XYZ file of C-alpha atoms in Angstrom:
626
model
C 0.000 0.000 0.000
C 1.368 3.446 -0.911
C 0.016 4.986 2.263
C 1.885 2.369 4.329
C 5.315 3.381 2.988
C 4.411 7.018 3.576
C 3.280 6.265 7.117
C 6.444 4.199 7.722
C 8.645 7.249 7.135
C 6.309 9.307 9.337
C 6.470 6.612 12.056
C 10.278 6.324 11.892
C 10.728 10.071 12.272
C 8.265 10.284 15.178
C 9.856 7.336 17.000
C 13.420 8.607 16.554
C 12.935 12.395 16.732
C 9.505 12.930 18.265
C 8.520 15.020 15.220
C 5.082 14.506 13.662
C 3.540 16.315 10.691
C -0.137 16.767 11.626
C -1.124 16.529 7.939
C 0.191 12.993 7.656
C -2.113 11.194 10.057
C -5.697 10.941 11.179
C -6.277 13.107 14.279
C -7.244 10.144 16.492
C -4.141 8.163 15.503
C -1.905 11.199 16.002
C -3.342 11.727 19.507
C -2.779 8.039 20.270
C 0.869 8.160 19.121
C 1.469 11.078 21.461
C -0.122 9.135 24.340
C 2.109 6.144 23.590
C 5.205 8.341 23.499
C 4.234 9.916 26.817
C 3.587 6.487 28.419
C 6.908 5.163 27.062
C 5.355 2.303 25.087
C 8.059 0.367 23.245
C 7.585 1.068 19.498
C 9.877 -1.882 18.620
C 7.738 -4.396 20.536
C 7.317 -7.376 18.199
C 4.633 -9.322 20.085
C 2.128 -9.066 22.911
C 3.819 -9.553 26.270
C 0.963 -10.047 28.771
C -1.091 -13.255 28.340
C -3.412 -14.636 31.023
C -3.087 -18.216 32.230
C -6.023 -20.495 31.409
C -7.256 -20.190 34.997
C -7.153 -16.382 34.968
C -8.742 -16.276 31.509
C -11.656 -18.393 32.796
C -12.125 -15.879 35.646
C -12.085 -13.010 33.150
C -14.641 -14.784 30.973
C -16.895 -15.376 33.974
C -16.738 -11.633 34.795
C -17.894 -10.892 31.257
C -20.280 -13.838 30.850
C -23.229 -11.683 29.737
C -21.143 -10.128 26.949
C -19.925 -13.563 25.808
C -23.386 -15.087 26.040
C -24.936 -12.430 23.788
C -22.030 -11.926 21.380
C -21.034 -15.566 20.727
C -24.105 -16.506 18.607
C -23.654 -13.347 16.514
C -19.969 -14.131 15.939
C -20.795 -17.751 15.039
C -23.339 -16.500 12.497
C -20.660 -14.387 10.776
C -17.791 -16.858 11.186
C -18.004 -18.464 7.728
C -17.945 -15.161 5.818
C -15.113 -13.892 8.066
C -13.123 -17.060 7.287
C -13.697 -16.754 3.537
C -12.561 -13.110 3.631
C -9.213 -14.046 5.193
C -10.037 -12.303 8.474
C -10.523 -13.026 12.152
C -12.946 -11.668 14.745
C -12.076 -10.888 18.354
C -14.261 -10.162 21.362
C -12.389 -8.096 23.949
C -13.421 -7.148 27.492
C -13.288 -3.592 28.949
C -9.829 -4.334 30.417
C -8.435 -5.119 26.966
C -8.201 -8.931 27.316
C -9.137 -11.034 24.266
C -11.990 -13.294 25.417
C -12.611 -15.121 22.148
C -10.953 -15.311 18.746
C -12.279 -17.026 15.620
C -11.881 -16.920 11.852
C -9.548 -18.089 9.086
C -7.153 -20.786 10.335
C -4.105 -19.467 8.441
C -4.735 -15.938 9.687
C -5.111 -17.205 13.271
C -1.774 -18.970 12.886
C -0.114 -15.742 11.697
C -1.709 -13.854 14.581
C -0.236 -16.371 17.030
C 3.278 -15.335 15.947
C 2.761 -11.912 17.584
C 0.840 -13.405 20.546
C -2.436 -12.058 19.155
C -4.266 -14.885 20.935
C -7.025 -15.477 23.479
C -6.039 -14.092 26.882
C -3.601 -11.474 25.580
C -3.956 -7.864 26.745
C -4.100 -5.588 23.683
C -4.485 -2.093 25.124
C -2.669 1.067 24.073
C -0.578 0.881 27.234
C 0.543 -2.659 26.374
C 1.133 -2.636 22.603
C 0.661 0.990 21.556
C -1.812 2.428 19.045
C -4.149 -0.316 17.800
C -7.839 -0.535 16.928
C -8.833 -2.425 20.095
C -6.865 -0.332 22.589
C -7.641 2.984 20.906
C -11.377 2.148 20.707
C -11.306 1.394 24.450
C -9.491 4.676 25.103
C -11.688 6.933 22.964
C -15.019 5.072 23.094
C -15.258 5.414 19.303
C -15.090 3.138 16.264
C -11.507 2.967 14.973
C -9.789 1.591 11.864
C -5.974 1.366 11.922
C -3.832 0.006 9.101
C -0.223 -1.083 8.796
C 2.299 1.402 10.117
C -0.418 3.545 11.623
C 0.047 1.083 14.520
C 2.564 2.345 17.072
C 4.422 -0.922 17.732
C 5.988 -3.002 14.938
C 4.116 -6.107 16.156
C 1.013 -4.877 14.271
C 2.645 -3.162 11.263
C 1.536 -5.951 8.910
C -2.062 -5.893 10.122
C -5.214 -3.996 9.323
C -7.703 -3.755 12.212
C -11.189 -2.299 12.716
C -12.823 -2.109 16.159
C -16.065 -0.840 17.656
C -16.930 -0.432 21.365
C -19.998 -2.308 22.629
C -21.988 -0.020 24.949
C -24.770 -0.641 27.431
C -27.875 1.553 27.700
C -25.989 4.026 29.915
C -23.153 4.465 27.417
C -20.692 2.377 29.468
C -18.208 0.268 27.474
C -18.935 -3.448 27.984
C -16.265 -4.579 25.550
C -14.875 -4.172 22.039
C -15.519 -6.105 18.839
C -12.580 -6.253 16.416
C -12.073 -7.635 12.920
C -8.437 -7.940 11.823
C -6.517 -9.255 8.820
C -3.110 -8.842 7.146
C -2.929 -5.524 5.259
C -3.054 -7.299 1.871
C -6.546 -8.642 2.692
C -7.913 -5.269 3.815
C -11.397 -4.376 2.578
C -13.136 -0.974 3.008
C -16.243 -2.705 4.421
C -14.401 -4.007 7.502
C -15.359 -1.069 9.719
C -18.978 -1.191 8.547
C -19.092 -4.938 9.199
C -17.764 -4.613 12.741
C -20.056 -1.629 13.461
C -23.176 -3.530 12.330
C -22.188 -6.580 14.351
C -21.494 -4.508 17.481
C -24.814 -2.685 17.087
C -26.665 -6.022 16.768
C -25.019 -7.238 19.991
C -26.003 -4.006 21.779
C -29.611 -4.389 20.610
C -29.761 -8.002 21.795
C -28.355 -6.948 25.170
C -31.064 -4.300 25.425
C -33.797 -6.819 24.606
C -32.496 -9.255 27.228
C -32.287 -6.512 29.839
C -35.889 -5.550 29.051
C -37.023 -9.181 29.416
C -35.263 -9.368 32.783
C -37.083 -6.244 33.933
C -40.415 -7.755 32.834
C -39.535 -10.880 34.839
C -38.698 -8.695 37.849
C -42.053 -6.947 37.508
C -43.739 -10.373 37.513
C -41.770 -11.208 40.672
C -43.121 -8.059 42.314
C -46.722 -9.009 41.435
C -46.191 -12.391 43.091
C -44.629 -10.687 46.124
C -47.585 -8.293 46.420
C -49.952 -11.275 46.507
C -47.771 -13.112 49.055
C -47.097 -10.105 51.327
C -50.044 -7.721 50.829
C -49.356 -5.732 54.017
C -45.576 -5.312 53.751
C -43.923 -2.293 52.121
C -41.275 -3.295 49.553
C -39.544 -2.175 46.375
C -37.968 -4.163 43.540
C -34.689 -2.870 42.042
C -32.906 -3.932 38.864
C -29.151 -4.564 38.590
C -28.537 -0.785 38.304
C -30.341 -0.180 41.606
C -33.203 1.608 39.887
C -36.689 0.945 41.276
C -38.868 -0.792 38.686
C -41.744 -1.800 40.962
C -43.105 -1.082 44.427
C -45.859 -2.228 46.758
C -49.142 -0.340 46.838
C -48.258 1.407 50.145
C -45.018 2.771 48.670
C -46.624 3.922 45.404
C -49.362 5.703 47.330
C -46.927 7.546 49.589
C -44.264 8.250 46.917
C -46.038 8.236 43.494
C -42.786 9.024 41.646
C -40.896 6.059 43.173
C -40.939 3.965 39.968
C -37.782 4.880 38.008
C -36.122 6.460 41.060
C -32.580 5.523 42.081
C -32.439 3.494 45.283
C -30.166 6.061 46.936
C -32.620 8.854 46.231
C -35.564 6.756 47.446
C -33.923 6.058 50.815
C -33.868 9.798 51.427
C -37.690 9.737 51.583
C -37.891 8.249 55.061
C -37.402 4.493 54.594
C -34.714 2.037 55.616
C -33.989 -1.464 54.348
C -35.244 -4.138 56.715
C -34.468 -7.222 54.629
C -32.880 -7.799 51.202
C -33.711 -10.753 48.959
C -31.836 -11.336 45.662
C -34.075 -12.222 42.721
C -32.781 -14.872 40.330
C -33.417 -15.073 36.605
C -35.387 -18.206 35.725
C -33.406 -18.550 32.482
C -29.844 -18.617 33.852
C -30.318 -18.610 37.653
C -28.265 -15.400 37.930
C -29.101 -12.456 40.165
C -31.088 -10.028 38.013
C -32.319 -7.719 40.745
C -33.397 -7.611 44.371
C -36.462 -7.156 46.536
C -36.045 -4.823 49.498
C -38.499 -5.029 52.388
C -38.706 -1.671 54.143
C -39.599 0.042 57.363
C -40.111 3.740 57.961
C -37.156 5.669 59.303
C -37.328 9.131 60.857
C -33.654 9.782 60.147
C -33.619 9.232 56.374
C -30.065 10.404 55.686
C -28.490 8.119 58.335
C -28.784 5.011 56.168
C -27.804 6.527 52.836
C -25.904 3.636 51.159
C -22.155 4.205 51.154
C -21.828 2.067 48.034
C -23.838 4.439 45.867
C -21.809 6.902 43.767
C -21.907 10.514 44.897
C -22.391 11.698 41.315
C -25.475 10.573 39.434
C -27.229 11.621 36.283
C -30.812 12.796 36.774
C -33.256 12.416 33.896
C -36.975 12.661 34.588
C -38.083 10.882 31.427
C -37.651 7.325 30.160
C -34.252 6.448 28.704
C -35.151 3.265 26.824
C -32.458 1.234 25.074
C -32.045 2.885 21.650
C -28.570 3.921 20.566
C -29.856 7.196 19.084
C -31.435 8.460 22.326
C -28.567 7.263 24.493
C -26.207 9.234 22.264
C -28.385 12.260 23.048
C -28.209 11.591 26.802
C -24.441 11.081 26.559
C -24.128 14.574 25.092
C -26.316 15.932 27.902
C -24.005 14.340 30.492
C -20.971 15.914 28.844
C -22.344 19.438 28.538
C -24.390 19.708 31.760
C -21.447 20.557 34.086
C -20.159 23.251 31.686
C -21.187 26.866 30.983
C -21.757 26.287 27.253
C -24.926 27.541 25.543
C -26.876 24.546 24.247
C -29.106 24.405 21.171
C -31.575 21.500 21.106
C -33.092 20.464 17.778
C -35.848 17.949 17.143
C -39.413 17.540 15.946
C -42.453 18.639 17.937
C -43.281 16.196 20.728
C -39.866 14.509 21.100
C -39.197 15.905 24.590
C -36.848 18.852 24.034
C -37.928 20.471 27.302
C -37.055 17.271 29.222
C -33.557 17.404 27.720
C -33.218 21.074 28.698
C -34.370 20.235 32.226
C -31.829 17.394 32.439
C -29.028 19.818 31.479
C -30.209 22.195 34.208
C -30.612 19.544 36.903
C -27.180 18.032 36.265
C -25.381 21.383 36.224
C -24.083 23.530 39.081
C -27.118 25.871 38.824
C -29.562 23.039 39.610
C -30.644 24.720 42.861
C -31.626 27.838 40.900
C -34.851 28.322 38.914
C -35.591 26.626 35.600
C -37.681 29.063 33.548
C -39.167 28.018 30.227
C -40.810 30.212 27.601
C -42.306 29.351 24.219
C -41.166 32.141 21.904
C -43.671 31.094 19.244
C -46.646 31.631 21.556
C -45.865 35.255 22.490
C -47.211 38.114 20.329
C -44.357 40.171 18.861
C -45.420 43.377 20.605
C -45.350 41.652 24.010
C -42.111 39.720 23.607
C -39.762 42.423 24.915
C -41.769 42.954 28.122
C -42.169 39.196 28.582
C -38.423 38.548 28.287
C -36.945 41.666 29.903
C -39.778 42.913 32.131
C -40.763 46.537 32.807
C -40.789 49.078 35.622
C -43.741 50.855 37.222
C -45.380 53.266 34.763
C -43.418 52.030 31.743
C -46.546 52.125 29.585
C -50.327 52.377 29.816
C -51.722 49.311 31.524
C -48.424 48.352 33.145
C -48.656 46.742 36.593
C -48.115 49.178 39.455
C -45.084 47.340 40.843
C -43.671 46.567 37.415
C -43.017 43.080 36.134
C -40.010 40.786 36.267
C -39.163 39.426 32.842
C -38.267 35.796 32.211
C -34.539 36.537 32.195
C -34.665 38.130 35.635
C -36.901 35.310 36.917
C -34.244 32.829 35.769
C -31.362 34.647 37.470
C -29.141 32.146 39.245
C -30.562 29.286 37.168
C -31.455 28.404 33.587
C -33.719 29.959 30.969
C -35.052 27.681 28.238
C -36.137 29.538 25.091
C -38.269 27.075 23.149
C -39.068 27.694 19.465
C -36.261 30.258 19.230
C -36.712 30.240 15.446
C -39.927 32.288 15.880
C -38.239 35.263 17.539
C -38.415 38.451 15.371
C -35.245 40.116 14.059
C -35.533 43.131 16.378
C -35.584 40.850 19.406
C -32.685 38.834 18.001
C -30.500 41.944 18.308
C -31.592 42.435 21.926
C -30.970 38.766 22.735
C -27.506 38.954 21.190
C -26.714 41.888 23.468
C -27.860 39.911 26.511
C -25.611 37.005 25.504
C -22.633 39.333 25.141
C -23.117 41.504 28.229
C -25.123 39.247 30.574
C -27.175 42.300 31.591
C -30.714 43.501 30.870
C -32.548 46.810 31.219
C -36.322 46.456 31.836
C -38.633 48.555 29.652
C -38.854 52.068 31.072
C -35.906 51.424 33.401
C -32.522 53.163 33.623
C -30.566 50.653 35.712
C -29.227 47.456 34.210
C -29.584 44.124 36.000
C -26.673 41.663 36.018
C -27.527 38.106 35.026
C -26.017 34.835 36.169
C -27.900 32.397 33.962
C -27.468 29.558 31.554
C -29.255 29.877 28.220
C -30.667 26.824 26.449
C -32.589 27.175 23.187
C -34.616 24.784 21.059
C -36.704 24.640 17.926
C -38.294 22.096 15.613
C -37.210 24.254 12.641
C -33.884 24.163 10.788
C -31.994 27.222 12.069
C -29.329 26.946 9.377
C -32.011 27.313 6.708
C -33.426 30.344 8.564
C -29.924 31.863 8.638
C -29.487 31.249 4.909
C -32.880 32.802 4.169
C -31.975 35.898 6.224
C -34.706 35.486 8.846
C -32.276 34.553 11.622
C -29.039 36.383 12.443
C -25.894 34.378 11.749
C -23.989 35.882 14.714
C -26.810 34.948 17.090
C -26.958 31.431 15.622
C -23.268 30.864 16.356
C -23.679 32.257 19.885
C -26.539 29.879 20.637
C -25.210 26.856 18.760
C -22.097 26.387 20.910
C -23.095 22.798 21.719
C -25.874 21.307 19.554
C -27.933 18.340 20.753
C -30.383 16.525 18.490
C -33.333 14.645 19.990
C -34.326 11.782 17.651
C -37.976 11.297 16.616
C -39.861 8.313 18.013
C -39.796 6.503 14.661
C -35.981 6.334 15.006
C -36.200 4.751 18.474
C -39.041 2.244 18.001
C -37.265 -0.206 20.329
C -37.961 2.255 23.182
C -41.747 2.035 22.833
C -42.220 -0.768 25.436
C -40.209 1.280 27.950
C -42.068 4.493 27.145
C -45.444 2.760 27.447
C -44.481 1.350 30.839
C -43.140 4.725 31.996
C -46.147 6.768 30.838
C -48.631 4.295 32.308
C -46.788 4.238 35.658
C -46.414 8.011 35.740
C -50.108 8.662 35.022
C -51.529 5.641 36.874
C -53.039 4.300 33.655
C -53.994 0.665 34.070
C -53.606 -0.592 30.483
C -52.963 -4.335 29.905
C -49.704 -4.146 27.902
C -49.855 -7.127 25.560
C -47.431 -8.141 22.821
C -50.182 -7.421 20.286
C -50.543 -3.853 21.580
C -46.789 -3.237 21.525
C -46.478 -4.602 17.977
C -49.311 -2.317 16.814
C -47.655 0.678 18.448
C -44.310 -0.202 16.863
C -45.883 -0.396 13.395
C -47.039 3.227 13.498
C -44.955 6.151 12.172
C -45.664 8.541 15.113
C -45.692 11.946 13.409
C -46.547 13.474 16.817
C -43.760 11.529 18.573
C -43.930 10.849 22.347
C -46.658 13.453 22.870
C -48.847 11.527 20.423
C -47.991 8.214 22.118
C -49.126 9.691 25.423
C -52.396 10.807 23.815
C -52.988 7.317 22.424
C -52.423 5.675 25.826
C -54.720 8.174 27.527
C -57.392 7.455 24.961
C -57.062 3.704 25.511
C -57.379 4.271 29.262
C -60.644 6.166 28.770
C -62.039 3.527 26.415
C -61.043 0.683 28.769
C -63.317 2.179 31.420
C -66.263 1.186 29.181
C -65.150 -2.457 28.937
C -62.674 -4.764 27.126
C -61.110 -3.382 23.951
C -60.296 -4.766 20.543
C -56.811 -3.193 20.202
C -56.642 -4.030 16.518
C -59.860 -2.159 15.802
C -59.015 0.853 17.942
C -55.448 1.245 16.754
C -56.407 0.687 13.119
C -58.456 3.838 13.467
C -55.224 5.644 14.232
C -53.303 4.095 11.338
C -55.895 4.589 8.617
C -56.317 7.850 6.717
C -58.919 9.247 6.580
C -60.241 8.093 9.959
C -63.949 7.346 10.179
C -66.206 7.419 13.217
C -67.575 4.144 14.571
C -70.559 3.736 16.837
C -68.767 1.691 19.493
C -65.775 3.963 20.129
C -64.718 7.556 19.407
C -61.866 8.241 16.997
C -59.685 11.155 16.081
C -60.858 13.040 13.057
C -58.530 13.834 10.228
C -57.385 17.493 10.196
C -59.269 19.136 7.354
C -62.618 17.547 8.193
C -63.662 20.709 9.990
C -62.671 23.264 7.406
C -58.906 23.637 7.599
C -55.773 21.931 6.355
C -52.855 21.709 8.773
C -50.292 22.613 6.126
C -52.110 25.937 5.632
C -51.441 26.996 9.241
C -48.605 29.335 10.078
C -45.881 28.118 12.421
C -47.376 30.178 15.235
C -50.847 28.690 14.633
C -49.428 25.168 14.681
C -47.706 25.890 17.975
C -50.881 27.464 19.325
C -52.823 24.347 18.327
C -50.281 22.088 20.067
C -50.523 24.199 23.221
C -54.320 23.928 23.181
C -54.158 20.141 22.857
C -51.656 20.011 25.710
C -53.885 22.227 27.874
C -56.873 19.988 27.169
C -54.858 16.934 28.165
C -53.812 18.543 31.448
C -57.389 19.625 32.217
C -58.817 16.216 31.175
C -60.889 17.865 28.450
C -62.296 20.695 30.589
C -62.373 23.669 28.213
C -62.783 26.285 30.968
C -59.748 24.940 32.828
C -57.749 24.627 29.580
C -58.507 28.239 28.670
C -57.319 29.319 32.148
C -54.092 27.356 31.699
C -53.455 29.261 28.461
C -54.606 32.537 30.020
C -57.106 33.296 27.229
C -60.904 33.865 27.317
C -63.043 30.762 27.039
C -64.805 32.215 23.986
C -61.465 32.606 22.222
C -60.546 29.046 23.122
C -63.841 27.753 21.616
C -63.281 29.728 18.406
C -59.815 28.222 18.028
C -61.159 24.726 18.751
C -63.395 24.988 15.708
C -60.813 26.787 13.616
C -58.096 24.171 14.206
C -60.417 21.193 13.987
C -59.602 19.905 17.465
């Protein structure tokens, strides 16, 4: 390979002189070489030096039995094609030890010459820059060829590796496909990425099944011990079920961390491990409780002091866990965050998670929908006004949203709807961190974090001239995208369970129901899913339901009305087409639907929630076809 001879000269100069031309190498490889140099890794190492004994390797395999159990069938399925391609596949644990190795016999024999065998430790610290060790170090997919490797042991090899992550983003291991450089194929990295993703998905499914089994355990416990307070925790010490007494006293207990729960006045009286019926392993535990008037005294010392708070449901999808990983990274910083995503995906929950995991979490979290404020009121709503600032102003003046958020976080939702004049004012606030209320002469210093969001494409608005480029770059310091529900279908069982628990909806969750929900495209995302579940709850009060019939009414377009159950009507049936609405009208319609949900369909209460006259609310109901 031409690139290999070029890299060889680059490698020789770096090893001998410590000089590296940044244009010669991929950034990740260059960073790894510098780490190896700093850690004094031997570049002339010609084979792996640290191999576990059979006894120690068995111990290491037992520690990682879940990874092996899930990954082995997937590797067996691909083994024939890996053999025919002149390659080998390796499963590596988080410590860098090769747990299993399979593939082409001749290639395995060549690998043995450099001790690339089961039980060897193949980290950066042991053998220098390599796909396995560098993937473990960076948490990213890596492809390294020939003399891009730091030690000469791997100079004749081409390797591609991908970390295998759990639902919390923790590395459970690494999958690697390697071959001599002459057998290299561009699809290697894609092959290993697809295989690793399949293993992650299977792990998620198995974890979900274990949680269902734990829930079944808790039902049996409730029948056996109807008068005893208890909770059931999974392997991450998150509460997935609780006795009736606990749920009544602490409604939000489901989904709470055990450590947090114990701060609510309970102590553990007895702990029983719960075994999986499939493999007889501990999959969770049941904790019998008694009330404790000194709740902090028994705070478990084993629980980490730092935890990540997220009030929604995480699910198992890679796309949403990537989003949460970004939230974890940015929350402790001062960076402005811009959240993008469709209507109904939960952008406000993400903003709240950033606030609650940052150092301003004890301060206020103030949210404002910029698309729902009339242009002539926006300045007073954001910046406030002093007494006598204008006709009709409150006698004591009014604190604007920015001042209300002082010491905490302000979340500006639908920032794409803010007019150009206000964009200039907002830019000034970002630069100076001070505001002057309308009619005032004194400026007010601000100590706030600013988070913005929109379902619109801000780059397109910048290009069209309706959004200032300088403001866009100020807000878009750290972008986070929230995926739509159709891109995280595997999360639907978790979301259904979470929403039903949160709202005390007693819906029999059958496989048929879940399959029907997974088949739908969800244009309204999680908000629409919540509406569907609420509707099913209402219909269940009238008697048993035919899920197929009810949910078909949601899938079919146009939707008709049946005598035995109500259905949603297609927008347009009452004199309007949704695509003819302005952005503001669409937002207004969403807010009305949300207000009706919160008020359980009470129009008077919904109008009060929106702070508009009931007559206006009725007019908009008819206008928007709700």
